[in-house]
mmCIF file of C-alpha atoms and ligand atoms in Angstrom:
data_model
loop_
_atom_site.group_PDB
_atom_site.id
_atom_site.type_symbol
_atom_site.label_atom_id
_atom_site.label_comp_id
_atom_site.label_asym_id
_atom_site.label_seq_id
_atom_site.Cartn_x
_atom_site.Cartn_y
_atom_site.Cartn_z
ATOM 1 C CA MET A 1 10.484 -6.920 7.033
ATOM 2 C CA GLN A 2 13.433 -9.734 8.891
ATOM 3 C CA PRO A 3 17.299 -9.246 7.427
ATOM 4 C CA GLU A 4 17.543 -11.854 6.808
ATOM 5 C CA TRP A 5 14.414 -13.052 4.753
ATOM 6 C CA ARG A 6 15.207 -9.748 2.934
ATOM 7 C CA LYS A 7 18.141 -11.196 2.181
ATOM 8 C CA TRP A 8 16.867 -14.545 1.573
ATOM 9 C CA LEU A 9 14.658 -12.404 -1.196
ATOM 10 C CA SER A 10 16.966 -10.249 -2.877
ATOM 11 C CA GLU A 11 19.696 -13.817 -2.912
ATOM 12 C CA THR A 12 16.733 -14.950 -4.729
ATOM 13 C CA LEU A 13 14.785 -12.480 -7.207
ATOM 14 C CA ASN A 14 17.566 -10.291 -7.833
ATOM 15 C CA THR A 15 16.528 -7.304 -8.963
ATOM 16 C CA ALA A 16 13.059 -8.716 -9.777
ATOM 17 C CA VAL A 17 12.697 -7.562 -5.971
ATOM 18 C CA ARG A 18 11.938 -4.252 -4.450
ATOM 19 C CA PHE A 19 11.276 -2.939 -1.428
ATOM 20 C CA ASP A 20 8.683 -1.124 0.787
ATOM 21 C CA GLU A 21 7.074 -0.611 -2.581
ATOM 22 C CA PRO A 22 4.899 2.111 -2.805
ATOM 23 C CA MET A 23 0.746 -0.134 -3.333
ATOM 24 C CA ALA A 24 -0.331 2.574 -4.786
ATOM 25 C CA ALA A 25 2.621 2.517 -7.752
ATOM 26 C CA HIS A 26 0.609 -1.050 -9.032
ATOM 27 C CA THR A 27 -2.480 -0.431 -8.183
ATOM 28 C CA ALA A 28 -5.885 1.142 -10.626
ATOM 29 C CA LEU A 29 -7.058 3.662 -8.650
ATOM 30 C CA GLY A 30 -2.900 4.967 -7.342
ATOM 31 C CA VAL A 31 -3.731 5.192 -3.421
ATOM 32 C CA GLY A 32 -1.734 2.769 -0.706
ATOM 33 C CA GLY A 33 0.761 2.538 1.158
ATOM 34 C CA PRO A 34 3.457 0.434 1.097
ATOM 35 C CA ALA A 35 4.715 -3.436 0.549
ATOM 36 C CA TRP A 36 7.252 -4.123 3.042
ATOM 37 C CA ALA A 37 8.603 -6.523 -1.012
ATOM 38 C CA TYR A 38 7.131 -6.645 -4.624
ATOM 39 C CA ALA A 39 8.332 -9.732 -6.424
ATOM 40 C CA ALA A 40 8.049 -10.547 -9.493
ATOM 41 C CA PRO A 41 9.854 -13.460 -10.800
ATOM 42 C CA GLU A 42 10.943 -14.157 -13.707
ATOM 43 C CA SER A 43 10.053 -18.048 -14.974
ATOM 44 C CA LEU A 44 7.457 -20.858 -13.258
ATOM 45 C CA SER A 45 10.442 -22.462 -11.610
ATOM 46 C CA GLN A 46 11.428 -19.367 -9.876
ATOM 47 C CA LEU A 47 7.479 -18.731 -8.884
ATOM 48 C CA ARG A 48 7.193 -21.340 -7.103
ATOM 49 C CA LYS A 49 11.005 -21.735 -5.648
ATOM 50 C CA LEU A 50 9.697 -17.894 -4.294
ATOM 51 C CA VAL A 51 6.086 -19.518 -2.694
ATOM 52 C CA LYS A 52 7.936 -22.604 -0.990
ATOM 53 C CA GLY A 53 10.349 -19.971 0.779
ATOM 54 C CA ALA A 54 8.064 -17.771 1.415
ATOM 55 C CA ALA A 55 5.618 -21.244 2.748
ATOM 56 C CA GLN A 56 8.946 -22.563 4.822
ATOM 57 C CA ARG A 57 10.428 -18.871 6.036
ATOM 58 C CA GLN A 58 6.300 -18.087 7.600
ATOM 59 C CA ILE A 59 6.403 -15.196 5.416
ATOM 60 C CA PRO A 60 3.047 -13.453 4.306
ATOM 61 C CA CYS A 61 2.766 -13.234 0.490
ATOM 62 C CA TRP A 62 -0.420 -12.092 -0.889
ATOM 63 C CA VAL A 63 -0.831 -12.318 -5.666
ATOM 64 C CA ILE A 64 -2.315 -9.450 -6.761
ATOM 65 C CA GLY A 65 -1.977 -9.293 -10.305
ATOM 66 C CA SER A 66 -3.346 -5.389 -12.242
ATOM 67 C CA GLY A 67 -4.593 -4.028 -8.826
ATOM 68 C CA SER A 68 -7.261 -3.019 -10.477
ATOM 69 C CA ASN A 69 -10.199 -4.201 -7.960
ATOM 70 C CA LEU A 70 -7.977 -3.069 -4.900
ATOM 71 C CA LEU A 71 -8.215 -0.185 -2.548
ATOM 72 C CA VAL A 72 -4.868 -0.801 -0.338
ATOM 73 C CA ARG A 73 -4.804 1.162 3.158
ATOM 74 C CA ASP A 74 -2.069 4.135 3.619
ATOM 75 C CA ARG A 75 0.395 1.212 5.757
ATOM 76 C CA GLY A 76 0.355 -0.510 3.130
ATOM 77 C CA ILE A 77 1.283 -4.243 3.277
ATOM 78 C CA PRO A 78 2.931 -6.352 6.099
ATOM 79 C CA GLY A 79 3.936 -9.083 3.321
ATOM 80 C CA LEU A 80 5.263 -9.881 -0.027
ATOM 81 C CA VAL A 81 3.225 -8.687 -2.737
ATOM 82 C CA ILE A 82 3.808 -11.309 -6.062
ATOM 83 C CA CYS A 83 2.905 -10.144 -9.566
ATOM 84 C CA LEU A 84 2.936 -12.259 -12.148
ATOM 85 C CA HIS A 85 2.787 -10.979 -15.732
ATOM 86 C CA ARG A 86 6.433 -11.293 -16.379
ATOM 87 C CA CYS A 87 6.746 -15.294 -15.997
ATOM 88 C CA LEU A 88 3.241 -15.943 -16.806
ATOM 89 C CA SER A 89 1.791 -14.538 -20.014
ATOM 90 C CA ARG A 90 1.468 -16.500 -22.556
ATOM 91 C CA ILE A 91 -1.620 -17.458 -24.194
ATOM 92 C CA GLU A 92 -2.181 -21.074 -26.189
ATOM 93 C CA GLU A 93 -4.580 -22.254 -29.394
ATOM 94 C CA THR A 94 -5.624 -26.064 -27.371
ATOM 95 C CA GLY A 95 -7.592 -26.903 -29.504
ATOM 96 C CA ARG A 96 -10.237 -26.321 -32.808
ATOM 97 C CA GLY A 97 -13.636 -27.560 -33.856
ATOM 98 C CA ARG A 98 -17.635 -26.724 -32.906
ATOM 99 C CA LYS A 99 -15.038 -25.430 -29.599
ATOM 100 C CA ALA A 100 -11.815 -23.260 -29.406
ATOM 101 C CA MET A 101 -9.846 -23.801 -27.042
ATOM 102 C CA VAL A 102 -7.872 -21.343 -24.830
ATOM 103 C CA SER A 103 -5.282 -21.896 -22.689
ATOM 104 C CA ALA A 104 -4.540 -18.660 -20.709
ATOM 105 C CA MET A 105 -1.912 -17.863 -18.590
ATOM 106 C CA ALA A 106 -2.726 -15.577 -15.489
ATOM 107 C CA GLY A 107 -0.828 -12.536 -15.612
ATOM 108 C CA VAL A 108 -1.851 -12.423 -19.195
ATOM 109 C CA ARG A 109 -3.270 -9.409 -19.012
ATOM 110 C CA LEU A 110 -7.250 -9.056 -20.113
ATOM 111 C CA PRO A 111 -6.941 -6.557 -22.945
ATOM 112 C CA VAL A 112 -5.123 -9.217 -24.486
ATOM 113 C CA LEU A 113 -6.543 -11.994 -24.882
ATOM 114 C CA CYS A 114 -9.607 -10.500 -25.663
ATOM 115 C CA GLY A 115 -7.811 -9.083 -28.838
ATOM 116 C CA TYR A 116 -6.276 -12.731 -29.522
ATOM 117 C CA ALA A 117 -9.572 -13.595 -29.221
ATOM 118 C CA GLN A 118 -10.777 -11.337 -32.013
ATOM 119 C CA ARG A 119 -7.916 -11.763 -34.383
ATOM 120 C CA ARG A 120 -8.591 -15.381 -34.326
ATOM 121 C CA GLY A 121 -12.205 -15.203 -34.502
ATOM 122 C CA PHE A 122 -13.076 -16.205 -31.373
ATOM 123 C CA ALA A 123 -16.136 -15.766 -29.339
ATOM 124 C CA GLY A 124 -17.431 -15.599 -25.829
ATOM 125 C CA LEU A 125 -15.148 -12.859 -24.251
ATOM 126 C CA GLU A 126 -16.781 -9.793 -25.185
ATOM 127 C CA PHE A 127 -18.495 -9.062 -21.587
ATOM 128 C CA ALA A 128 -14.528 -8.551 -21.039
ATOM 129 C CA TRP A 129 -13.995 -5.942 -23.770
ATOM 130 C CA GLY A 130 -12.560 -2.901 -21.714
ATOM 131 C CA ILE A 131 -12.081 -4.975 -17.856
ATOM 132 C CA PRO A 132 -8.532 -3.779 -16.671
ATOM 133 C CA GLY A 133 -6.400 -6.392 -15.171
ATOM 134 C CA THR A 134 -5.682 -9.883 -15.738
ATOM 135 C CA VAL A 135 -6.125 -12.742 -16.012
ATOM 136 C CA GLY A 136 -5.512 -14.468 -13.033
ATOM 137 C CA GLY A 137 -7.381 -11.776 -11.506
ATOM 138 C CA ALA A 138 -10.165 -11.749 -13.813
ATOM 139 C CA VAL A 139 -10.875 -15.053 -12.854
ATOM 140 C CA PHE A 140 -10.984 -15.925 -9.378
ATOM 141 C CA MET A 141 -13.161 -12.095 -9.002
ATOM 142 C CA ASN A 142 -14.685 -14.284 -11.929
ATOM 143 C CA ALA A 143 -15.298 -10.293 -13.718
ATOM 144 C CA GLY A 144 -17.697 -10.226 -15.849
ATOM 145 C CA THR A 145 -21.011 -7.502 -16.819
ATOM 146 C CA ALA A 146 -24.788 -7.919 -17.398
ATOM 147 C CA SER A 147 -23.591 -9.476 -20.640
ATOM 148 C CA GLY A 148 -21.228 -12.917 -19.570
ATOM 149 C CA THR A 149 -19.167 -13.986 -16.277
ATOM 150 C CA MET A 150 -15.447 -15.967 -17.342
ATOM 151 C CA ALA A 151 -18.035 -18.369 -15.474
ATOM 152 C CA ASP A 152 -18.847 -18.778 -18.789
ATOM 153 C CA VAL A 153 -16.161 -19.210 -20.351
ATOM 154 C CA VAL A 154 -14.057 -21.231 -18.364
ATOM 155 C CA GLN A 155 -13.786 -24.875 -18.623
ATOM 156 C CA SER A 156 -10.433 -25.196 -15.615
ATOM 157 C CA VAL A 157 -8.396 -24.041 -13.192
ATOM 158 C CA SER A 158 -4.823 -24.657 -12.306
ATOM 159 C CA VAL A 159 -3.400 -23.340 -9.461
ATOM 160 C CA LEU A 160 -0.309 -24.082 -6.642
ATOM 161 C CA LEU A 161 -0.215 -24.439 -3.673
ATOM 162 C CA PRO A 162 2.153 -23.616 -1.021
ATOM 163 C CA GLY A 163 3.071 -26.780 -0.926
ATOM 164 C CA ASN A 164 4.344 -26.440 -4.193
ATOM 165 C CA ARG A 165 2.457 -29.122 -6.646
ATOM 166 C CA ILE A 166 0.655 -27.145 -8.354
ATOM 167 C CA GLN A 167 -2.991 -28.944 -9.132
ATOM 168 C CA ARG A 168 -6.211 -28.852 -12.160
ATOM 169 C CA LEU A 169 -9.965 -28.365 -10.996
ATOM 170 C CA GLU A 170 -12.287 -28.831 -13.338
ATOM 171 C CA LYS A 171 -15.307 -26.882 -14.192
ATOM 172 C CA GLU A 172 -16.468 -28.815 -12.142
ATOM 173 C CA ALA A 173 -15.179 -28.237 -9.456
ATOM 174 C CA LEU A 174 -14.917 -24.603 -8.745
ATOM 175 C CA SER A 175 -17.882 -23.120 -7.656
ATOM 176 C CA PHE A 176 -18.638 -19.259 -9.319
ATOM 177 C CA SER A 177 -20.765 -16.654 -8.591
ATOM 178 C CA TYR A 178 -21.352 -13.481 -8.918
ATOM 179 C CA ARG A 179 -17.216 -11.729 -8.630
ATOM 180 C CA ARG A 180 -16.345 -14.699 -6.493
ATOM 181 C CA LEU A 181 -14.567 -18.121 -7.904
ATOM 182 C CA SER A 182 -14.676 -20.841 -4.700
ATOM 183 C CA CYS A 183 -12.359 -23.927 -5.308
ATOM 184 C CA PRO A 184 -12.344 -27.013 -3.052
ATOM 185 C CA VAL A 185 -8.544 -25.935 -1.379
ATOM 186 C CA PRO A 186 -7.893 -25.418 1.847
ATOM 187 C CA ASP A 187 -7.941 -21.326 2.805
ATOM 188 C CA TRP A 188 -8.661 -20.247 -0.612
ATOM 189 C CA ASP A 189 -10.348 -16.773 0.307
ATOM 190 C CA ARG A 190 -6.536 -16.742 2.135
ATOM 191 C CA GLY A 191 -4.544 -16.618 -1.277
ATOM 192 C CA GLY A 192 -4.579 -20.540 0.134
ATOM 193 C CA ALA A 193 -3.836 -20.801 -3.434
ATOM 194 C CA ILE A 194 -2.134 -19.383 -6.312
ATOM 195 C CA ILE A 195 -3.810 -19.282 -10.072
ATOM 196 C CA LEU A 196 -0.869 -20.376 -13.083
ATOM 197 C CA GLU A 197 -2.646 -21.115 -16.407
ATOM 198 C CA ALA A 198 -6.549 -20.843 -16.725
ATOM 199 C CA SER A 199 -8.430 -22.791 -20.004
ATOM 200 C CA LEU A 200 -11.338 -21.518 -21.804
ATOM 201 C CA GLY A 201 -14.014 -23.059 -24.492
ATOM 202 C CA LEU A 202 -14.388 -20.599 -26.689
ATOM 203 C CA ARG A 203 -16.483 -20.268 -30.374
ATOM 204 C CA PRO A 204 -15.738 -20.059 -33.880
ATOM 205 C CA GLU A 205 -17.167 -16.567 -35.037
ATOM 206 C CA ASN A 206 -16.094 -14.251 -37.301
ATOM 207 C CA PRO A 207 -13.409 -11.389 -36.941
ATOM 208 C CA GLY A 208 -14.864 -8.771 -38.447
ATOM 209 C CA VAL A 209 -18.397 -9.233 -36.578
ATOM 210 C CA LEU A 210 -16.638 -9.650 -33.295
ATOM 211 C CA ARG A 211 -14.699 -6.393 -34.010
ATOM 212 C CA GLU A 212 -17.090 -4.628 -34.579
ATOM 213 C CA LYS A 213 -19.094 -5.338 -31.151
ATOM 214 C CA ALA A 214 -16.019 -4.639 -29.723
ATOM 215 C CA VAL A 215 -15.913 -0.817 -30.497
ATOM 216 C CA ARG A 216 -19.936 -1.097 -29.193
ATOM 217 C CA ILE A 217 -18.795 -2.301 -26.073
ATOM 218 C CA LEU A 218 -15.726 0.169 -25.848
ATOM 219 C CA ARG A 219 -17.540 3.077 -27.049
ATOM 220 C CA GLN A 220 -21.019 2.158 -25.038
ATOM 221 C CA ARG A 221 -18.035 2.000 -21.885
ATOM 222 C CA ARG A 222 -16.062 5.576 -21.893
ATOM 223 C CA GLU A 223 -20.247 7.409 -22.742
ATOM 224 C CA THR A 224 -20.831 5.768 -19.696
ATOM 225 C CA GLN A 225 -18.680 5.164 -17.320
ATOM 226 C CA PRO A 226 -15.098 7.414 -16.657
ATOM 227 C CA VAL A 227 -12.559 4.726 -17.780
ATOM 228 C CA SER A 228 -9.411 7.282 -18.089
ATOM 229 C CA ALA A 229 -9.880 8.452 -14.332
ATOM 230 C CA LYS A 230 -8.071 6.496 -11.523
ATOM 231 C CA SER A 231 -10.870 4.008 -10.233
ATOM 232 C CA ALA A 232 -10.951 0.941 -9.261
ATOM 233 C CA GLY A 233 -14.635 0.124 -11.276
ATOM 234 C CA SER A 234 -17.790 -0.600 -9.636
ATOM 235 C CA PHE A 235 -17.454 -0.125 -6.544
ATOM 236 C CA PHE A 236 -20.059 -1.908 -4.325
ATOM 237 C CA LYS A 237 -21.778 -5.432 -5.936
ATOM 238 C CA ASN A 238 -24.734 -4.769 -7.602
ATOM 239 C CA PRO A 239 -27.901 -5.631 -4.618
ATOM 240 C CA ILE A 240 -29.285 -8.629 -5.497
ATOM 241 C CA GLY A 241 -32.988 -7.465 -6.993
ATOM 242 C CA GLY A 242 -34.069 -3.723 -7.799
ATOM 243 C CA LYS A 243 -32.015 -0.573 -8.337
ATOM 244 C CA THR A 244 -28.110 -1.111 -8.350
ATOM 245 C CA ALA A 245 -25.821 -0.196 -6.937
ATOM 246 C CA GLY A 246 -25.433 2.831 -9.060
ATOM 247 C CA GLU A 247 -28.403 3.492 -9.793
ATOM 248 C CA LEU A 248 -28.745 4.077 -5.793
ATOM 249 C CA LEU A 249 -25.779 6.177 -5.192
ATOM 250 C CA ASP A 250 -26.991 8.364 -7.951
ATOM 251 C CA ARG A 251 -30.472 8.875 -6.539
ATOM 252 C CA ALA A 252 -29.527 9.401 -2.877
ATOM 253 C CA GLY A 253 -27.493 12.477 -4.657
ATOM 254 C CA LEU A 254 -23.950 12.183 -4.253
ATOM 255 C CA LYS A 255 -22.166 12.305 -6.919
ATOM 256 C CA GLY A 256 -19.436 14.743 -7.879
ATOM 257 C CA MET A 257 -19.499 14.398 -3.538
ATOM 258 C CA THR A 258 -15.723 15.166 -2.600
ATOM 259 C CA ILE A 259 -13.518 14.299 0.046
ATOM 260 C CA GLY A 260 -9.818 14.970 0.025
ATOM 261 C CA GLY A 261 -9.046 13.815 -3.319
ATOM 262 C CA ALA A 262 -11.959 11.550 -3.357
ATOM 263 C CA GLN A 263 -15.128 12.569 -5.422
ATOM 264 C CA ILE A 264 -17.895 9.943 -6.806
ATOM 265 C CA SER A 265 -17.901 10.263 -10.285
ATOM 266 C CA PRO A 266 -19.717 12.864 -11.682
ATOM 267 C CA LYS A 267 -20.254 10.327 -14.925
ATOM 268 C CA HIS A 268 -21.355 6.889 -12.569
ATOM 269 C CA ALA A 269 -22.040 7.171 -8.931
ATOM 270 C CA ASN A 270 -20.855 3.352 -7.683
ATOM 271 C CA PHE A 271 -17.233 4.602 -9.168
ATOM 272 C CA ILE A 272 -14.620 6.160 -6.931
ATOM 273 C CA ILE A 273 -12.725 8.171 -8.837
ATOM 274 C CA ASN A 274 -9.003 9.790 -7.273
ATOM 275 C CA LEU A 275 -8.472 13.296 -8.419
ATOM 276 C CA GLY A 276 -4.804 13.167 -8.619
ATOM 277 C CA ASN A 277 -3.741 13.287 -4.865
ATOM 278 C CA ALA A 278 -5.779 11.343 -3.076
ATOM 279 C CA SER A 279 -4.862 8.895 0.216
ATOM 280 C CA ALA A 280 -7.025 5.615 0.922
ATOM 281 C CA ALA A 281 -7.789 7.687 3.650
ATOM 282 C CA ASP A 282 -10.352 9.713 1.353
ATOM 283 C CA VAL A 283 -11.423 6.437 -0.323
ATOM 284 C CA LEU A 284 -12.549 5.011 2.907
ATOM 285 C CA ALA A 285 -14.292 8.033 4.248
ATOM 286 C CA LEU A 286 -16.290 8.602 1.588
ATOM 287 C CA MET A 287 -17.289 4.723 0.338
ATOM 288 C CA GLU A 288 -18.541 4.680 4.261
ATOM 289 C CA THR A 289 -20.254 7.791 3.967
ATOM 290 C CA ALA A 290 -21.482 6.966 0.068
ATOM 291 C CA ARG A 291 -22.760 3.371 2.202
ATOM 292 C CA GLN A 292 -24.528 5.840 5.177
ATOM 293 C CA ALA A 293 -26.289 7.587 2.720
ATOM 294 C CA VAL A 294 -27.684 4.598 1.174
ATOM 295 C CA LEU A 295 -28.945 3.299 4.182
ATOM 296 C CA GLU A 296 -30.698 6.087 5.366
ATOM 297 C CA LYS A 297 -32.369 6.346 2.352
ATOM 298 C CA PHE A 298 -33.317 3.152 1.108
ATOM 299 C CA GLY A 299 -33.029 0.501 3.561
ATOM 300 C CA VAL A 300 -29.658 -1.037 1.610
ATOM 301 C CA TYR A 301 -26.938 -1.876 2.797
ATOM 302 C CA LEU A 302 -24.082 -1.477 0.152
ATOM 303 C CA GLU A 303 -20.850 -4.512 0.202
ATOM 304 C CA THR A 304 -18.205 -3.811 -1.455
ATOM 305 C CA GLU A 305 -16.938 -5.242 -5.120
ATOM 306 C CA VAL A 306 -12.982 -3.551 -4.348
ATOM 307 C CA LYS A 307 -11.248 -6.336 -1.832
ATOM 308 C CA ILE A 308 -10.006 -3.442 0.595
ATOM 309 C CA VAL A 309 -6.192 -4.887 1.657
ATOM 310 C CA GLY A 310 -3.854 -3.795 4.047
ATOM 311 C CA GLU A 311 -3.110 -2.244 7.460
HETATM 312 C C1 FAD B 401 -11.775 1.380 -14.454
HETATM 313 C C2 FAD B 401 -12.899 0.047 -15.188
HETATM 314 C C3 FAD B 401 -13.462 -0.781 -14.774
HETATM 315 C C4 FAD B 401 -13.840 -2.272 -14.384
HETATM 316 N N1 FAD B 401 -15.005 -2.384 -14.897
HETATM 317 C C5 FAD B 401 -14.244 -4.004 -14.126
HETATM 318 C C6 FAD B 401 -16.288 -5.136 -14.834
HETATM 319 O O1 FAD B 401 -16.870 -4.316 -16.005
HETATM 320 N N2 FAD B 401 -16.510 -5.876 -14.013
HETATM 321 C C7 FAD B 401 -15.508 -6.572 -13.412
HETATM 322 O O2 FAD B 401 -15.767 -7.528 -13.165
HETATM 323 N N3 FAD B 401 -14.833 -5.976 -13.485
HETATM 324 C C8 FAD B 401 -14.386 -3.955 -13.680
HETATM 325 N N4 FAD B 401 -13.840 -3.602 -13.538
HETATM 326 C C9 FAD B 401 -12.993 -4.615 -11.662
HETATM 327 C C10 FAD B 401 -11.486 -5.662 -11.392
HETATM 328 O O3 FAD B 401 -10.812 -4.458 -12.948
HETATM 329 C C11 FAD B 401 -11.372 -6.852 -12.341
HETATM 330 O O4 FAD B 401 -11.720 -7.178 -11.178
HETATM 331 C C12 FAD B 401 -10.073 -7.665 -12.215
HETATM 332 O O5 FAD B 401 -10.434 -8.902 -13.367
HETATM 333 C C13 FAD B 401 -8.968 -7.984 -12.187
HETATM 334 O O6 FAD B 401 -7.942 -8.089 -12.156
HETATM 335 P P1 FAD B 401 -7.131 -7.764 -11.367
HETATM 336 O O7 FAD B 401 -5.853 -8.545 -12.378
HETATM 337 O O8 FAD B 401 -6.526 -6.410 -10.850
HETATM 338 O O9 FAD B 401 -7.073 -7.702 -10.096
HETATM 339 P P2 FAD B 401 -7.039 -7.814 -8.484
HETATM 340 O O10 FAD B 401 -7.382 -6.501 -8.356
HETATM 341 O O11 FAD B 401 -4.731 -6.788 -8.518
HETATM 342 O O12 FAD B 401 -6.965 -8.771 -7.546
HETATM 343 C C14 FAD B 401 -8.042 -9.314 -7.641
HETATM 344 C C15 FAD B 401 -8.256 -10.014 -6.159
HETATM 345 O O13 FAD B 401 -7.495 -11.590 -7.040
HETATM 346 C C16 FAD B 401 -6.672 -11.350 -6.695
HETATM 347 N N5 FAD B 401 -5.622 -12.346 -7.920
HETATM 348 C C17 FAD B 401 -4.705 -11.978 -8.779
HETATM 349 N N6 FAD B 401 -4.178 -11.661 -10.012
HETATM 350 C C18 FAD B 401 -4.947 -13.535 -8.818
HETATM 351 C C19 FAD B 401 -4.459 -15.217 -9.375
HETATM 352 N N7 FAD B 401 -3.215 -15.651 -10.588
HETATM 353 N N8 FAD B 401 -4.799 -16.151 -8.612
HETATM 354 C C20 FAD B 401 -5.011 -15.525 -6.942
HETATM 355 N N9 FAD B 401 -5.618 -14.749 -6.310
HETATM 356 C C21 FAD B 401 -5.596 -13.384 -7.692
HETATM 357 C C22 FAD B 401 -5.422 -10.484 -5.670
HETATM 358 O O14 FAD B 401 -5.217 -11.465 -4.363
HETATM 359 C C23 FAD B 401 -7.237 -10.069 -5.362
HETATM 360 O O15 FAD B 401 -7.861 -10.563 -3.937
HETATM 361 C C24 FAD B 401 -12.976 -2.777 -13.286
HETATM 362 C C25 FAD B 401 -12.316 -1.437 -12.983
HETATM 363 C C26 FAD B 401 -11.595 -0.831 -13.445
HETATM 364 C C27 FAD B 401 -10.300 0.124 -13.352
#
């Protein structure tokens, strides 16, 4: 990173920036080389100053949530990584009635939001129990399960554009699809905007009923997924129609296959887990081997659900 960028970042953020920060420490899979700089701004105004200044200096920037859907390559990220959990952490009830409205900022952890909704008796987010990550990441990824996705509850989204303008996008302007949100914003897919907040439409429900559902969903996850291992969740997208990615990988006999420190989980074949000392190269090699095996056996090319980034 250029020395003058480093100086500007240190002056702007003080202790809220770290240089040459290993991304393995900020991803659920626990692999990944260093980012030039890793910033956790403390307020919205500091975030805006950071984004504006970085755009003026043309510093490559990239926002992350909890890193629960990321595979960062071993040589790391040549740019500034911005994390929002310190500056955008508020949840607010904004309306009650037949529809309960909740505003959740992008840095709020999804499990925290689920707990908030359960205690207040707001239904609609049950599908999200057990999904790690932040509200920003969940909206960007349209996170979900067979029983629901963020698309079902998001009513509007506020985004920060590189010119430092904040824009509110209503539901009609948001185009959700399988593990993807597309917005009418320039360069959306290349980090053209930062999600700041999402407004969610939920329904009143008995908190006890919601608690029981949560317990059931979490138990089911523990029984079927390697929830305590280091992973990035489902590695491949489910192909349209037919068998799930997990079923194809399982039938190809891949459960338990290991390369270096990376393993196809013996519990759920669509989870690649880090046994403790995996490198990104191990995970990528295992991914390619598994993909090739499924292609040869079933003629299906599996696309990754996990975002692969860095050098
Ligand atoms: C054990 C386990 C289980 C999982 N189960 C599920 C599941 O059931 N369903 C499911 O859908 N996913 C699942 N996942 C994957 C992951 O938790 C979700 O994709 C989650 O929504 C990612 O959120 P995050 O904050 O960690 O985003 P990250 O992984 O940090 O980022 C993901 C993408 O979102 C972008 N992004 C993050 N925040 C913002 C923002 N504020 N503005 C703009 N872009 C942003 C990033 O740039 C990146 O492209 C699982 C993961 C694990 C480890």
